Amino acid sequence: GAGVSQSPSNKVTEKGKDVELRCDPISGHTALYWYRQSLGQGLEFLIYFQGNSAPDKSGLPSDRFSAERTGGSVSTLTIQRTQQEDSAVYLCASSLAGGRANQPQHFGDGTRLSIL
Amino acid sequence: DQQVKQNSPSLSVQEGRISILNCDYTNSMFDYFLWYKKYPAEGPTFLISISSIKDKNEDGRFTVFLNKSAKHLSLHIVPSQPGDSAVYFCAARWSGGGADGLTFGKGTHLIIQP
């Protein structure tokens, strides 16, 4: 499809396990973003990639969270030693450009992560 | 410290009437504003945006108004249709800030009554 694709759509795992979430942005979009939405909350910004580099990691909640992007395309968000408070919907978005260019971000349908 | 606020958690409007969703922000550096619509179990869908150099932007049934002095924006939907029932998020960004993530409000659940 032409939109942002995320996998898996749902993930249930035990506390303490590591999880990896994947995002495939819209073709040609150089900017990629990760957000999360906890129950009853708005979307919380996590990290931004321009190409393969992440100039802004300010939103990552702890050092258990990391993300990478390779080939200027697919990105993975990894959460190590998951905790129950990590349960949320993790959303990925992409846009044509980041930085000073004001381009709308287009979102995938998210990964619903549940930590038991 | 919420920089983008949507003070109405829900709003009910009759089909065919105007829906007005409101959003306030505190950060005067924000210069780009967006509205997203979200259905359950789906990601947010971009609706309309406005740059701070404008005070109005229109796209079909959707119009966004920006009042910079009041740090307030609103989304008007005319006429409202049943398919408009969804959660609407207001978002803002400072293009010169280096932090490229959008700052979102907590959303307003719009319910269109037949």
PDB file of N, CA and C in Angstrom, chain A residues 8-12 21 37 39 87-90 109-114, chain B residues 38 40-42:
ATOM      1  N   PRO A   8       4.458  -5.598  14.475  1.00  0.00           N
ATOM      2  CA  PRO A   8       3.142  -6.204  14.346  1.00  0.00           C
ATOM      3  C   PRO A   8       2.041  -5.213  14.701  1.00  0.00           C
ATOM      4  N   SER A   9       0.793  -5.556  14.430  1.00  0.00           N
ATOM      5  CA  SER A   9      -0.298  -4.661  14.807  1.00  0.00           C
ATOM      6  C   SER A   9      -0.597  -4.789  16.305  1.00  0.00           C
ATOM      7  N   ASN A  10      -0.360  -5.974  16.840  1.00  0.00           N
ATOM      8  CA  ASN A  10      -0.537  -6.215  18.264  1.00  0.00           C
ATOM      9  C   ASN A  10       0.622  -7.038  18.784  1.00  0.00           C
ATOM     10  N   LYS A  11       1.052  -6.735  20.018  1.00  0.00           N
ATOM     11  CA  LYS A  11       2.131  -7.504  20.625  1.00  0.00           C
ATOM     12  C   LYS A  11       1.851  -7.629  22.112  1.00  0.00           C
ATOM     13  N   VAL A  12       1.809  -8.867  22.584  1.00  0.00           N
ATOM     14  CA  VAL A  12       1.647  -9.120  24.014  1.00  0.00           C
ATOM     15  C   VAL A  12       2.905  -9.841  24.471  1.00  0.00           C
ATOM     16  N   LEU A  21       9.683  -3.169  17.345  1.00  0.00           N
ATOM     17  CA  LEU A  21       8.560  -2.715  16.540  1.00  0.00           C
ATOM     18  C   LEU A  21       9.094  -2.156  15.236  1.00  0.00           C
ATOM     19  N   GLN A  37       1.011   6.453  22.406  1.00  0.00           N
ATOM     20  CA  GLN A  37      -0.216   6.948  23.014  1.00  0.00           C
ATOM     21  C   GLN A  37      -0.630   5.986  24.115  1.00  0.00           C
ATOM     22  N   LEU A  39      -3.076   4.984  27.427  1.00  0.00           N
ATOM     23  CA  LEU A  39      -4.526   5.031  27.591  1.00  0.00           C
ATOM     24  C   LEU A  39      -4.986   6.393  28.106  1.00  0.00           C
ATOM     25  N   SER A  87       3.235  -0.313  28.259  1.00  0.00           N
ATOM     26  CA  SER A  87       2.020  -0.679  27.514  1.00  0.00           C
ATOM     27  C   SER A  87       1.407   0.582  26.912  1.00  0.00           C
ATOM     28  N   ALA A  88       1.206   0.576  25.611  1.00  0.00           N
ATOM     29  CA  ALA A  88       0.699   1.743  24.887  1.00  0.00           C
ATOM     30  C   ALA A  88       0.539   1.356  23.422  1.00  0.00           C
ATOM     31  N   VAL A  89      -0.001   2.285  22.653  1.00  0.00           N
ATOM     32  CA  VAL A  89       0.021   2.136  21.198  1.00  0.00           C
ATOM     33  C   VAL A  89       1.197   2.940  20.680  1.00  0.00           C
ATOM     34  N   TYR A  90       2.069   2.298  19.940  1.00  0.00           N
ATOM     35  CA  TYR A  90       3.249   2.951  19.382  1.00  0.00           C
ATOM     36  C   TYR A  90       2.967   3.269  17.918  1.00  0.00           C
ATOM     37  N   ASP A 109      -1.062   2.711  11.436  1.00  0.00           N
ATOM     38  CA  ASP A 109      -2.125   2.325  12.361  1.00  0.00           C
ATOM     39  C   ASP A 109      -1.614   1.913  13.736  1.00  0.00           C
ATOM     40  N   GLY A 110      -0.310   1.860  13.901  1.00  0.00           N
ATOM     41  CA  GLY A 110       0.238   1.621  15.225  1.00  0.00           C
ATOM     42  C   GLY A 110       0.429   0.162  15.585  1.00  0.00           C
ATOM     43  N   THR A 111       1.246  -0.036  16.620  1.00  0.00           N
ATOM     44  CA  THR A 111       1.405  -1.349  17.254  1.00  0.00           C
ATOM     45  C   THR A 111       0.877  -1.220  18.676  1.00  0.00           C
ATOM     46  N   ARG A 112      -0.105  -2.040  19.009  1.00  0.00           N
ATOM     47  CA  ARG A 112      -0.641  -2.033  20.377  1.00  0.00           C
ATOM     48  C   ARG A 112       0.194  -2.997  21.212  1.00  0.00           C
ATOM     49  N   LEU A 113       0.965  -2.447  22.138  1.00  0.00           N
ATOM     50  CA  LEU A 113       1.871  -3.244  22.966  1.00  0.00           C
ATOM     51  C   LEU A 113       1.278  -3.421  24.351  1.00  0.00           C
ATOM     52  N   SER A 114       1.180  -4.679  24.773  1.00  0.00           N
ATOM     53  CA  SER A 114       0.660  -4.985  26.107  1.00  0.00           C
ATOM     54  C   SER A 114       1.704  -5.783  26.858  1.00  0.00           C
TER      55      SER A 114
ATOM     56  N   LYS B  38      -9.090  10.680  14.158  1.00  0.00           N
ATOM     57  CA  LYS B  38      -8.701   9.310  14.481  1.00  0.00           C
ATOM     58  C   LYS B  38      -9.927   8.453  14.770  1.00  0.00           C
ATOM     59  N   PRO B  40     -11.201   4.530  16.000  1.00  0.00           N
ATOM     60  CA  PRO B  40     -10.660   3.480  16.866  1.00  0.00           C
ATOM     61  C   PRO B  40      -9.810   2.483  16.091  1.00  0.00           C
ATOM     62  N   ALA B  41      -8.716   2.077  16.688  1.00  0.00           N
ATOM     63  CA  ALA B  41      -7.818   1.056  16.139  1.00  0.00           C
ATOM     64  C   ALA B  41      -7.158   1.473  14.825  1.00  0.00           C
ATOM     65  N   GLU B  42      -7.202   2.757  14.508  1.00  0.00           N
ATOM     66  CA  GLU B  42      -6.494   3.253  13.336  1.00  0.00           C
ATOM     67  C   GLU B  42      -5.560   4.370  13.761  1.00  0.00           C
TER      68      GLU B  42
END
